[in-house]
Tab-separated table of C-alpha atoms in Angstrom:
chain	number	residue	atom	x	y	z
R	1	MET	CA	-0.114	0.075	0.322
R	2	ARG	CA	1.391	3.573	-0.886
R	3	LYS	CA	2.281	5.502	2.207
R	4	PHE	CA	0.789	8.794	2.194
R	5	ILE	CA	-1.279	11.406	0.676
R	6	LEU	CA	-0.159	14.767	-0.258
R	7	ALA	CA	-2.166	17.606	0.454
R	8	ILE	CA	-1.889	20.624	-1.732
R	9	ASP	CA	-2.922	23.576	0.063
R	10	GLN	CA	-3.106	27.036	-1.665
R	11	GLY	CA	-3.762	30.030	-0.058
R	12	THR	CA	-4.472	33.148	0.070
R	13	THR	CA	-0.817	34.744	1.324
R	14	SER	CA	1.067	31.438	0.541
R	15	SER	CA	1.439	27.762	-0.757
R	16	ARG	CA	1.875	24.401	1.548
R	17	ALA	CA	2.162	20.755	0.746
R	18	ILE	CA	1.679	18.709	3.456
R	19	LEU	CA	1.939	14.816	3.644
R	20	PHE	CA	-0.710	12.776	5.757
R	21	ASN	CA	-0.033	9.344	6.638
R	22	HIS	CA	-2.866	6.523	7.188
R	23	ALA	CA	-3.390	7.543	11.106
R	24	GLY	CA	-4.427	11.026	9.671
R	25	GLN	CA	-0.915	12.666	11.221
R	26	ILE	CA	1.510	15.224	9.785
R	27	HIS	CA	4.422	13.245	8.243
R	28	GLY	CA	6.018	16.350	6.500
R	29	THR	CA	5.021	20.047	4.835
R	30	ALA	CA	7.063	22.509	2.910
R	31	GLN	CA	5.503	26.335	2.782
R	32	GLN	CA	6.253	29.369	0.281
R	33	GLU	CA	4.495	33.269	0.462
R	34	TYR	CA	3.946	35.235	-2.505
R	35	ALA	CA	3.615	38.347	-3.445
R	36	GLN	CA	-0.039	40.368	-2.607
R	37	ILE	CA	-0.636	42.864	-5.480
R	38	PHE	CA	-2.710	46.029	-4.081
R	39	PRO	CA	-3.164	48.151	-7.630
R	40	GLU	CA	-6.162	50.467	-6.075
R	41	PRO	CA	-7.856	50.563	-2.904
R	42	GLY	CA	-9.834	48.025	-2.427
R	43	TRP	CA	-8.364	46.054	-5.360
R	44	VAL	CA	-6.383	42.959	-4.493
R	45	GLU	CA	-4.974	40.665	-7.175
R	46	HIS	CA	-2.328	37.719	-7.228
R	47	ASN	CA	0.227	36.481	-10.057
R	48	ALA	CA	-1.363	33.275	-10.834
R	49	ASN	CA	2.181	31.943	-12.539
R	50	ASP	CA	3.197	32.645	-8.755
R	51	ILE	CA	0.583	30.645	-7.262
R	52	TRP	CA	1.604	27.667	-9.637
R	53	HIS	CA	5.544	28.113	-9.615
R	54	SER	CA	5.242	28.314	-5.261
R	55	GLN	CA	2.660	25.488	-5.523
R	56	LEU	CA	4.986	23.579	-7.614
R	57	ALA	CA	8.116	24.044	-5.355
R	58	VAL	CA	6.701	23.107	-2.284
R	59	ALA	CA	5.097	19.668	-3.422
R	60	ARG	CA	8.603	18.706	-4.827
R	61	GLN	CA	10.342	20.123	-1.536
R	62	VAL	CA	8.382	17.677	0.736
R	63	LEU	CA	8.854	14.884	-1.169
R	64	LYS	CA	12.407	15.254	-1.957
R	65	GLU	CA	12.999	16.472	1.864
R	66	HIS	CA	11.673	13.074	3.248
R	67	ASP	CA	13.173	10.739	-0.164
R	68	LEU	CA	9.776	9.928	-1.394
R	69	ASN	CA	8.723	9.659	-4.639
R	70	ALA	CA	5.290	9.416	-6.743
R	71	THR	CA	4.694	5.425	-6.312
R	72	ASP	CA	4.705	6.703	-2.109
R	73	ILE	CA	1.838	8.660	-2.731
R	74	ALA	CA	-1.596	7.015	-3.303
R	75	ALA	CA	-3.293	10.738	-4.328
R	76	ILE	CA	-3.450	14.220	-4.290
R	77	GLY	CA	-5.970	16.431	-2.548
R	78	ILE	CA	-6.180	20.021	-3.101
R	79	THR	CA	-7.452	22.692	-1.349
R	80	ASN	CA	-7.871	26.337	-2.272
R	81	GLN	CA	-8.886	29.932	-1.273
R	82	ARG	CA	-12.205	29.681	-3.174
R	83	GLU	CA	-13.836	32.799	-5.087
R	84	THR	CA	-10.383	33.983	-6.668
R	85	THR	CA	-10.941	34.470	-10.111
R	86	VAL	CA	-7.994	33.133	-12.963
R	87	LEU	CA	-8.992	33.628	-16.835
R	88	TRP	CA	-5.876	32.032	-19.244
R	89	ASP	CA	-5.630	30.897	-22.364
R	90	ARG	CA	-6.444	27.013	-23.050
R	91	LYS	CA	-3.439	26.525	-25.309
R	92	THR	CA	-0.880	28.419	-23.910
R	93	GLY	CA	-1.945	27.730	-20.434
R	94	GLU	CA	-0.706	31.877	-19.740
R	95	PRO	CA	-3.151	34.115	-17.655
R	96	LEU	CA	-4.488	36.832	-19.474
R	97	ALA	CA	-4.383	39.355	-16.040
R	98	ASN	CA	-3.588	38.729	-12.732
R	99	ALA	CA	-6.328	36.717	-10.592
R	100	ILE	CA	-8.488	38.816	-9.038
R	101	VAL	CA	-8.580	37.672	-5.077
R	102	TRP	CA	-11.928	36.731	-2.997
R	103	GLN	CA	-10.912	40.010	-0.563
R	104	ASP	CA	-11.348	42.136	-4.035
R	105	ARG	CA	-14.404	45.172	-4.119
R	106	ARG	CA	-14.282	46.209	-7.893
R	107	THR	CA	-17.009	44.936	-8.254
R	108	ALA	CA	-19.102	46.421	-5.403
R	109	ALA	CA	-21.227	48.923	-7.466
R	110	LEU	CA	-22.165	45.901	-10.342
R	111	CYS	CA	-23.905	44.107	-7.603
R	112	ASP	CA	-25.443	47.021	-6.719
R	113	GLN	CA	-27.134	47.685	-10.309
R	114	LEU	CA	-28.180	43.895	-9.715
R	115	ARG	CA	-29.722	44.570	-6.760
R	116	ALA	CA	-31.400	47.546	-7.869
R	117	GLU	CA	-32.663	45.521	-11.105
R	118	GLY	CA	-34.380	42.850	-8.532
R	119	LYS	CA	-31.862	40.290	-8.943
R	120	ALA	CA	-30.761	39.398	-5.459
R	121	ALA	CA	-33.496	36.808	-4.766
R	122	LEU	CA	-33.071	35.178	-7.914
R	123	PHE	CA	-29.464	34.654	-7.191
R	124	GLN	CA	-30.099	33.205	-3.677
R	125	HIS	CA	-32.648	31.024	-4.755
R	126	LYS	CA	-30.275	29.300	-7.565
R	127	THR	CA	-27.118	29.771	-5.707
R	128	GLY	CA	-27.451	29.820	-2.151
R	129	LEU	CA	-25.552	33.335	-2.130
R	130	VAL	CA	-26.316	37.028	-1.377
R	131	LEU	CA	-25.509	39.206	-4.316
R	132	ASP	CA	-21.663	40.227	-3.464
R	133	SER	CA	-18.367	41.398	-5.173
R	134	TYR	CA	-16.505	38.709	-2.909
R	135	PHE	CA	-17.924	35.811	-5.343
R	136	SER	CA	-16.097	34.797	-8.506
R	137	GLY	CA	-18.840	35.752	-10.771
R	138	THR	CA	-19.111	39.700	-11.203
R	139	LYS	CA	-14.848	39.055	-10.833
R	140	LEU	CA	-14.846	37.106	-14.127
R	141	ASN	CA	-17.623	39.707	-15.439
R	142	TRP	CA	-15.005	42.406	-15.287
R	143	LEU	CA	-11.866	40.679	-16.318
R	144	LEU	CA	-14.112	39.925	-19.937
R	145	LYS	CA	-14.517	43.595	-20.013
R	146	ASN	CA	-11.375	44.786	-18.838
R	147	VAL	CA	-8.668	42.593	-20.558
R	148	PRO	CA	-8.044	44.096	-24.025
R	149	GLY	CA	-9.820	41.135	-26.354
R	150	ALA	CA	-10.612	39.112	-23.801
R	151	ARG	CA	-14.134	38.836	-25.234
R	152	ALA	CA	-13.442	38.116	-28.258
R	153	LYS	CA	-11.320	35.169	-27.244
R	154	ALA	CA	-13.724	33.611	-24.832
R	155	GLU	CA	-16.390	34.289	-27.525
R	156	ARG	CA	-14.172	31.614	-29.881
R	157	GLY	CA	-13.642	29.501	-26.965
R	158	GLU	CA	-10.273	30.060	-26.444
R	159	LEU	CA	-10.232	31.102	-22.861
R	160	ALA	CA	-10.876	29.001	-19.562
R	161	PHE	CA	-12.668	30.078	-16.165
R	162	GLY	CA	-11.138	28.516	-12.915
R	163	THR	CA	-11.140	29.120	-9.218
R	164	ILE	CA	-7.321	28.361	-7.886
R	165	ASP	CA	-8.441	24.359	-7.689
R	166	SER	CA	-9.304	24.742	-11.347
R	167	TRP	CA	-5.720	26.373	-12.497
R	168	LEU	CA	-4.157	24.254	-10.707
R	169	ILE	CA	-5.274	21.395	-11.837
R	170	PHE	CA	-4.760	22.132	-15.248
R	171	LYS	CA	-1.388	23.168	-14.759
R	172	LEU	CA	-1.059	19.915	-13.171
R	173	SER	CA	-2.833	17.340	-15.539
R	174	GLY	CA	-3.998	19.839	-18.601
R	175	LYS	CA	-7.913	18.775	-17.504
R	176	HIS	CA	-9.896	21.548	-17.214
R	177	VAL	CA	-12.331	20.461	-13.760
R	178	THR	CA	-13.740	21.919	-10.550
R	179	ASP	CA	-15.558	20.316	-7.445
R	180	THR	CA	-18.961	21.201	-6.596
R	181	SER	CA	-17.689	22.772	-3.317
R	182	ASN	CA	-15.772	25.403	-5.584
R	183	ALA	CA	-18.681	25.440	-8.127
R	184	SER	CA	-21.087	26.484	-5.538
R	185	ARG	CA	-19.058	30.075	-4.669
R	186	THR	CA	-18.916	31.654	-8.124
R	187	LEU	CA	-22.722	33.220	-8.642
R	188	LEU	CA	-22.987	30.944	-11.604
R	189	PHE	CA	-23.630	27.285	-10.337
R	190	ASN	CA	-27.104	26.162	-9.357
R	191	ILE	CA	-26.655	24.158	-5.832
R	192	HIS	CA	-30.018	22.568	-6.042
R	193	SER	CA	-29.101	20.847	-9.859
R	194	LYS	CA	-25.689	21.083	-9.278
R	195	GLN	CA	-25.164	22.253	-13.038
R	196	TRP	CA	-24.063	25.357	-14.220
R	197	ASP	CA	-27.169	28.026	-14.880
R	198	ASP	CA	-27.338	29.798	-18.232
R	199	GLU	CA	-30.143	32.245	-17.003
R	200	LEU	CA	-27.194	33.822	-14.323
R	201	LEU	CA	-24.568	33.218	-17.441
R	202	GLY	CA	-26.916	35.241	-19.352
R	203	LEU	CA	-27.474	37.738	-16.272
R	204	LEU	CA	-23.571	38.100	-15.753
R	205	ASP	CA	-22.901	37.985	-19.848
R	206	ILE	CA	-20.702	35.201	-19.600
R	207	PRO	CA	-20.232	32.461	-22.187
R	208	ARG	CA	-20.290	28.631	-20.892
R	209	THR	CA	-17.057	27.851	-22.959
R	210	LEU	CA	-15.427	29.086	-20.469
R	211	LEU	CA	-16.530	26.581	-17.807
R	212	PRO	CA	-14.807	24.130	-16.117
R	213	GLU	CA	-16.714	20.779	-16.081
R	214	VAL	CA	-18.077	20.217	-12.431
R	215	VAL	CA	-16.938	16.795	-10.621
R	216	ALA	CA	-17.553	15.207	-7.087
R	217	SER	CA	-15.132	16.500	-4.663
R	218	SER	CA	-14.458	13.033	-3.379
R	219	GLY	CA	-13.098	10.756	-6.889
R	220	VAL	CA	-10.796	10.786	-9.069
R	221	ALA	CA	-10.711	13.616	-11.586
R	222	ALA	CA	-7.049	13.742	-13.315
R	223	TYR	CA	-3.679	12.248	-13.174
R	224	THR	CA	-0.747	14.516	-12.476
R	225	TYR	CA	1.277	14.880	-16.192
R	226	ASP	CA	4.760	12.307	-15.642
R	227	ALA	CA	7.179	14.793	-15.443
R	228	LEU	CA	6.091	16.744	-13.076
R	229	PHE	CA	6.668	13.673	-10.091
R	230	GLY	CA	8.568	11.258	-12.312
R	231	ALA	CA	5.302	9.201	-12.664
R	232	PRO	CA	1.334	10.046	-12.655
R	233	ILE	CA	-0.344	10.411	-9.438
R	234	PRO	CA	-4.001	10.506	-9.271
R	235	ILE	CA	-5.771	14.012	-8.044
R	236	ALA	CA	-8.492	12.693	-5.995
R	237	GLY	CA	-9.936	15.404	-3.480
R	238	ILE	CA	-10.736	18.672	-4.161
R	239	ALA	CA	-12.519	21.272	-2.050
R	240	GLY	CA	-12.436	25.027	-1.280
R	241	ASP	CA	-10.698	25.523	2.080
R	242	GLN	CA	-13.476	26.682	4.455
R	243	GLN	CA	-15.289	23.031	3.241
R	244	ALA	CA	-12.313	20.690	3.236
R	245	ALA	CA	-11.674	22.087	6.869
R	246	THR	CA	-15.467	21.098	7.810
R	247	PHE	CA	-14.409	17.784	6.502
R	248	GLY	CA	-10.865	17.909	7.953
R	249	GLN	CA	-12.683	18.568	11.771
R	250	ALA	CA	-14.739	15.580	11.222
R	251	CYS	CA	-17.900	17.667	11.245
R	252	HIS	CA	-20.004	14.765	8.801
R	253	GLN	CA	-22.984	15.268	10.314
R	254	ALA	CA	-26.472	17.408	10.599
R	255	GLY	CA	-25.586	20.018	13.646
R	256	MET	CA	-21.731	20.057	13.164
R	257	ALA	CA	-20.118	23.324	13.376
R	258	LYS	CA	-16.854	24.437	12.889
R	259	ASN	CA	-14.636	27.726	12.613
R	260	THR	CA	-11.309	28.606	10.654
R	261	TYR	CA	-9.191	31.606	11.836
R	262	GLY	CA	-7.255	32.308	8.871
R	263	THR	CA	-6.931	35.033	6.590
R	264	GLY	CA	-10.426	35.368	7.201
R	265	CYS	CA	-12.918	33.475	9.376
R	266	PHE	CA	-15.188	31.289	8.269
R	267	MET	CA	-17.714	29.003	10.450
R	268	LEU	CA	-19.636	26.183	9.170
R	269	LEU	CA	-22.788	24.529	10.169
R	270	ASN	CA	-23.601	21.043	8.349
R	271	THR	CA	-26.899	21.103	7.574
R	272	GLY	CA	-27.129	17.584	5.843
R	273	THR	CA	-28.496	16.939	2.791
R	274	GLN	CA	-30.669	19.635	2.903
R	275	ALA	CA	-29.956	23.460	1.255
R	276	ILE	CA	-31.644	25.754	4.054
R	277	THR	CA	-32.119	29.331	2.737
R	278	SER	CA	-31.011	31.623	5.266
R	279	ASN	CA	-33.111	34.168	6.327
R	280	ASN	CA	-30.350	36.295	8.227
R	281	ASN	CA	-27.635	36.674	5.793
R	282	LEU	CA	-25.718	33.849	5.913
R	283	LEU	CA	-24.610	31.717	2.518
R	284	THR	CA	-25.938	28.271	1.830
R	285	THR	CA	-23.586	26.327	0.056
R	286	VAL	CA	-22.196	22.845	-1.192
R	287	GLY	CA	-19.879	21.136	1.401
R	288	TRP	CA	-18.766	18.052	-0.510
R	289	THR	CA	-20.236	15.544	-3.088
R	290	LEU	CA	-18.311	12.056	-2.462
R	291	ASP	CA	-18.239	9.440	-4.719
R	292	SER	CA	-19.329	5.939	-3.073
R	293	GLY	CA	-19.027	4.677	-6.613
R	294	LYS	CA	-22.703	3.721	-6.761
R	295	GLU	CA	-24.311	6.920	-5.871
R	296	LEU	CA	-23.784	10.719	-5.059
R	297	ARG	CA	-23.889	12.053	-2.038
R	298	THR	CA	-23.764	15.946	-1.541
R	299	ASP	CA	-24.265	17.516	2.128
R	300	TYR	CA	-25.052	21.623	2.417
R	301	MET	CA	-23.811	23.608	4.919
R	302	LEU	CA	-25.029	27.488	6.307
R	303	GLU	CA	-21.752	29.351	6.105
R	304	GLY	CA	-20.889	33.064	7.611
R	305	SER	CA	-18.273	34.543	6.446
R	306	VAL	CA	-15.329	37.353	8.105
R	307	PHE	CA	-13.072	39.205	5.720
R	308	MET	CA	-10.440	40.003	8.293
R	309	ALA	CA	-9.028	38.109	11.140
R	310	GLY	CA	-5.682	37.084	10.996
R	311	ALA	CA	-5.030	39.603	8.432
R	312	ILE	CA	-6.249	41.811	11.466
R	313	ILE	CA	-2.880	40.430	13.222
R	314	GLN	CA	-0.668	40.962	9.806
R	315	TRP	CA	-2.052	44.799	10.012
R	316	LEU	CA	-1.114	44.985	13.754
R	317	ARG	CA	2.666	43.691	12.440
R	318	ASP	CA	3.099	45.372	9.121
R	319	GLY	CA	0.621	48.463	9.218
R	320	LEU	CA	1.053	49.241	12.487
R	321	GLY	CA	4.622	48.175	13.414
R	322	ILE	CA	3.644	47.247	17.183
R	323	ILE	CA	4.385	43.395	16.868
R	324	SER	CA	7.382	42.220	14.663
R	325	SER	CA	5.890	38.981	14.106
R	326	SER	CA	2.120	37.217	14.612
R	327	ASN	CA	3.294	34.878	17.479
R	328	GLU	CA	4.066	38.054	20.067
R	329	VAL	CA	0.284	39.397	19.985
R	330	GLU	CA	-1.125	37.266	22.443
R	331	ALA	CA	1.710	38.184	24.748
R	332	LEU	CA	0.953	41.956	24.117
R	333	ALA	CA	-2.717	41.663	24.707
R	334	ALA	CA	-2.695	39.686	27.630
R	335	SER	CA	-0.349	42.603	29.170
R	336	VAL	CA	-3.425	44.458	29.934
R	337	PRO	CA	-6.373	42.966	32.019
R	338	ASP	CA	-8.548	44.062	29.148
R	339	ASN	CA	-9.457	46.203	26.260
R	340	GLY	CA	-9.585	49.748	28.372
R	341	GLY	CA	-12.879	50.866	26.349
R	342	VAL	CA	-11.430	50.201	22.726
R	343	VAL	CA	-13.350	48.688	20.249
R	344	PHE	CA	-11.325	47.825	16.270
R	345	VAL	CA	-14.022	46.831	14.125
R	346	PRO	CA	-12.114	45.756	11.327
R	347	ALA	CA	-13.931	46.418	8.138
R	348	PHE	CA	-10.724	47.178	6.148
R	349	SER	CA	-12.532	45.463	2.964
R	350	GLY	CA	-16.130	46.010	3.742
R	351	LEU	CA	-17.750	43.527	6.881
R	352	GLY	CA	-19.266	40.616	5.718
R	353	ALA	CA	-21.857	38.080	7.151
R	354	PRO	CA	-24.271	38.846	8.752
R	355	TYR	CA	-23.725	42.831	6.893
R	356	TRP	CA	-23.002	42.210	3.511
R	357	ASP	CA	-21.939	46.246	3.903
R	358	ALA	CA	-19.022	46.686	1.616
R	359	TYR	CA	-18.711	50.382	2.014
R	360	ALA	CA	-17.986	49.833	5.722
R	361	ARG	CA	-14.500	51.066	6.690
R	362	GLY	CA	-12.173	49.933	9.647
R	363	MET	CA	-12.276	51.911	12.778
R	364	ILE	CA	-10.775	51.524	16.265
R	365	ILE	CA	-13.267	53.957	18.731
R	366	GLY	CA	-12.815	54.130	22.669
R	367	MET	CA	-9.444	55.609	22.582
R	368	THR	CA	-8.844	57.811	25.453
R	369	ARG	CA	-4.935	58.898	26.745
R	370	GLY	CA	-4.710	55.535	28.637
R	371	SER	CA	-5.104	53.811	25.987
R	372	SER	CA	-2.085	51.647	24.375
R	373	LYS	CA	-0.788	49.282	21.900
R	374	ALA	CA	-1.532	46.342	24.216
R	375	HIS	CA	-5.610	47.663	24.131
R	376	ILE	CA	-5.488	47.877	20.549
R	377	ALA	CA	-3.892	44.439	20.094
R	378	ARG	CA	-6.356	42.826	22.743
R	379	ALA	CA	-9.105	44.477	20.731
R	380	ALA	CA	-8.337	43.578	17.766
R	381	LEU	CA	-8.114	39.861	19.101
R	382	GLU	CA	-11.329	40.008	20.182
R	383	SER	CA	-12.653	41.816	17.042
R	384	ILE	CA	-12.244	38.178	15.599
R	385	ALA	CA	-14.529	36.690	18.781
R	386	TYR	CA	-17.083	39.198	17.902
R	387	GLN	CA	-17.642	38.765	14.194
R	388	SER	CA	-17.962	34.842	14.748
R	389	ALA	CA	-20.385	35.380	17.419
R	390	ASP	CA	-22.795	37.318	14.710
R	391	LEU	CA	-22.390	34.756	12.743
R	392	LEU	CA	-23.303	31.990	15.046
R	393	GLN	CA	-26.061	33.666	15.991
R	394	ALA	CA	-27.506	34.204	12.629
R	395	MET	CA	-26.531	30.209	12.220
R	396	GLN	CA	-29.014	29.347	14.944
R	397	LYS	CA	-31.781	31.229	13.837
R	398	ASP	CA	-31.666	30.262	10.432
R	399	ALA	CA	-31.258	26.324	11.353
R	400	GLY	CA	-33.263	26.469	14.655
R	401	ILE	CA	-30.383	24.533	16.176
R	402	ALA	CA	-28.721	25.152	19.062
R	403	LEU	CA	-24.686	24.610	18.709
R	404	HIS	CA	-23.359	22.175	21.734
R	405	GLU	CA	-19.475	23.294	20.929
R	406	LEU	CA	-17.604	24.897	18.358
R	407	ARG	CA	-14.496	23.282	16.466
R	408	VAL	CA	-11.754	25.250	15.788
R	409	ASP	CA	-8.844	25.449	13.447
R	410	GLY	CA	-6.269	27.625	11.842
R	411	GLY	CA	-3.392	29.533	13.002
R	412	ALA	CA	-5.303	31.542	15.139
R	413	ALA	CA	-6.771	29.122	16.779
R	414	ARG	CA	-3.452	28.447	18.500
R	415	ASN	CA	-3.993	31.773	20.712
R	416	ASP	CA	-5.520	30.423	23.884
R	417	LEU	CA	-6.456	34.218	24.952
R	418	LEU	CA	-9.002	34.833	21.658
R	419	MET	CA	-10.044	30.787	22.142
R	420	GLN	CA	-10.737	31.607	26.141
R	421	PHE	CA	-12.731	34.906	24.877
R	422	GLN	CA	-14.285	33.094	22.084
R	423	ALA	CA	-16.208	30.546	24.747
R	424	ASP	CA	-16.834	33.854	26.581
R	425	ILE	CA	-18.854	35.239	24.327
R	426	LEU	CA	-20.359	32.708	22.460
R	427	ASN	CA	-21.138	30.852	25.682
R	428	VAL	CA	-20.676	27.043	23.991
R	429	PRO	CA	-17.269	25.299	24.737
R	430	VAL	CA	-14.811	26.068	21.724
R	431	ILE	CA	-12.779	22.596	21.015
R	432	ARG	CA	-9.299	22.813	19.428
R	433	PRO	CA	-8.240	19.644	18.020
R	434	VAL	CA	-4.437	18.039	17.852
R	435	VAL	CA	-3.882	18.558	14.285
R	436	THR	CA	-5.500	22.176	13.645
R	437	GLU	CA	-3.774	22.009	10.015
R	438	THR	CA	-7.689	20.416	9.075
R	439	THR	CA	-7.746	22.390	5.573
R	440	ALA	CA	-5.369	20.457	4.141
R	441	LEU	CA	-6.422	16.922	6.725
R	442	GLY	CA	-9.923	17.464	4.908
R	443	ALA	CA	-8.553	17.624	1.125
R	444	ALA	CA	-6.289	14.240	2.388
R	445	TYR	CA	-9.332	12.501	3.582
R	446	LEU	CA	-11.442	13.134	0.542
R	447	ALA	CA	-8.350	12.084	-1.550
R	448	GLY	CA	-7.626	8.990	0.660
R	449	LEU	CA	-11.391	8.188	0.853
R	450	ALA	CA	-11.796	7.880	-3.140
R	451	VAL	CA	-8.578	5.723	-3.621
R	452	SER	CA	-9.426	3.493	-0.663
R	453	PHE	CA	-6.677	5.009	1.670
R	454	TRP	CA	-9.806	5.058	3.954
R	455	SER	CA	-12.397	3.061	4.328
R	456	SER	CA	-15.398	5.264	5.384
R	457	THR	CA	-15.823	8.619	7.006
R	458	GLU	CA	-16.588	6.153	9.948
R	459	GLU	CA	-12.701	5.769	9.945
R	460	ILE	CA	-12.303	9.191	9.402
R	461	SER	CA	-14.457	10.280	12.476
R	462	ALA	CA	-12.654	8.192	14.934
R	463	GLN	CA	-9.275	9.599	14.054
R	464	TRP	CA	-10.323	12.998	15.636
R	465	GLN	CA	-8.323	14.245	19.097
R	466	MET	CA	-9.348	17.086	21.122
R	467	ASP	CA	-6.187	18.788	22.273
R	468	LYS	CA	-8.148	21.586	24.611
R	469	CYS	CA	-11.309	22.538	25.309
R	470	PHE	CA	-11.729	26.348	26.312
R	471	VAL	CA	-15.271	26.268	28.994
R	472	PRO	CA	-17.147	29.734	28.685
R	473	ARG	CA	-16.595	31.702	32.326
R	474	MET	CA	-18.368	34.845	31.584
R	475	ARG	CA	-21.133	35.674	33.056
R	476	GLN	CA	-24.335	36.841	31.273
R	477	ASP	CA	-24.677	40.076	31.675
R	478	GLU	CA	-20.994	40.875	30.891
R	479	ARG	CA	-21.410	39.151	27.622
R	480	GLU	CA	-24.358	41.077	26.466
R	481	HIS	CA	-23.022	44.451	27.488
R	482	ARG	CA	-19.884	43.418	25.678
R	483	MET	CA	-21.630	42.544	22.552
R	484	ASN	CA	-23.879	45.705	22.823
R	485	THR	CA	-20.562	47.634	22.833
R	486	TRP	CA	-19.387	45.599	19.891
R	487	HIS	CA	-22.756	46.427	17.673
R	488	LYS	CA	-22.842	50.070	18.356
R	489	ALA	CA	-19.594	50.183	16.934
R	490	VAL	CA	-20.232	48.173	13.512
R	491	GLN	CA	-22.872	50.365	13.536
R	492	ARG	CA	-21.034	53.598	13.366
R	493	SER	CA	-18.515	51.608	10.700
R	494	GLN	CA	-20.854	51.224	8.273
R	495	ALA	CA	-21.523	52.781	4.715
R	496	TRP	CA	-18.622	54.768	5.815
R	497	ASP	CA	-17.263	54.647	1.712
R	498	GLU	CA	-19.895	56.448	-0.470
């Protein structure tokens, strides 16, 4: 039996490759950061070739460092930053322009226009999404309008569109595919019929010829070119980063939820095979589609997205310069007993769920002469927990179920001060697993299931282990006071940018 699954974890700020053994433990990892491009305020881009070259480099590096070759790898699982949009030439494999990143707000006006035309309900009904510039469809529309010659080439069938999973699979294998989880983030995919939707393509003026084939999240979708790793390796798992993390957290049953603290913050609640429409500005999204060989089973999620989580810590480091590395923030925040009245609303690129205000802007309020950088650091950490509490409240209303625990992962989940505050403000236990790299682990599990490296979701669930449980200890009156203060601050930040 082959020994490992190779997880390709393509994130917003870095590309990583992680090897997992049969016990679901990390055997090796390699990581490489790449450039962030900010051409105008509110615009965020990546060079798609930087993503490809860095991802290939770390995949080769982790194999070389552990003296492995293609025959040691049972399958590759791919997980990715989701809504980031790439347009490339099918023949040359070269991008026509920089990728437009999920954080980019340049298409907010188009979303406003579609809402004014009364199209928001149609998009929500078919895709489960709100009309927001966060998603890929309006970004692709922008590229077709603004890249010289793109529209004509697209009409001739010469171009391909994809989210990052699709781009990487094309470069790895020549196949043009995506999975249901990534397709469900485009504003172009009907999550009920599980097909690209002609009416939505028409509204966004997007030719169908651009679109990838949609495949299961767990199932052999392609084989890598021989030359890349010395022999072909099946690509057998594909999922957007947050769906992959939910799978890696073993939230396989309806009613289980996880929160990932990455660049952004993403809370997902499994609603089983039923797609629940949100009345509280959350997203209904495909979690994953499993191909058992006999049938396809699709699980759905309710999702709330926070645009700024770990990115706030990066800003404290790079923008304000009050810490020199991200792991210093916990000690700085813990050096004061509380936030000293300071509240930080990190709406640097608008507010995500449940507000969906592309025109909100960041704000630090409540400062006095006694306020210090430690108070700002503490308020920054607390803002991550407050935003997550808003999501959970909306989810419980939509799904009609009370959460009994929240499983957490991502870089900031290692911050004990933040996790304790999260438990306090949510009033539910927050549980951190032993393996916090659950995004990559989920991609590995999806790939491993497809090639019988693991036999079932039950076997996978049995591997999940708790590292630490944070139990709520804040008084109810204090919790309510803090949430009220937070909501007052959010209100002041909204509709700031005209």
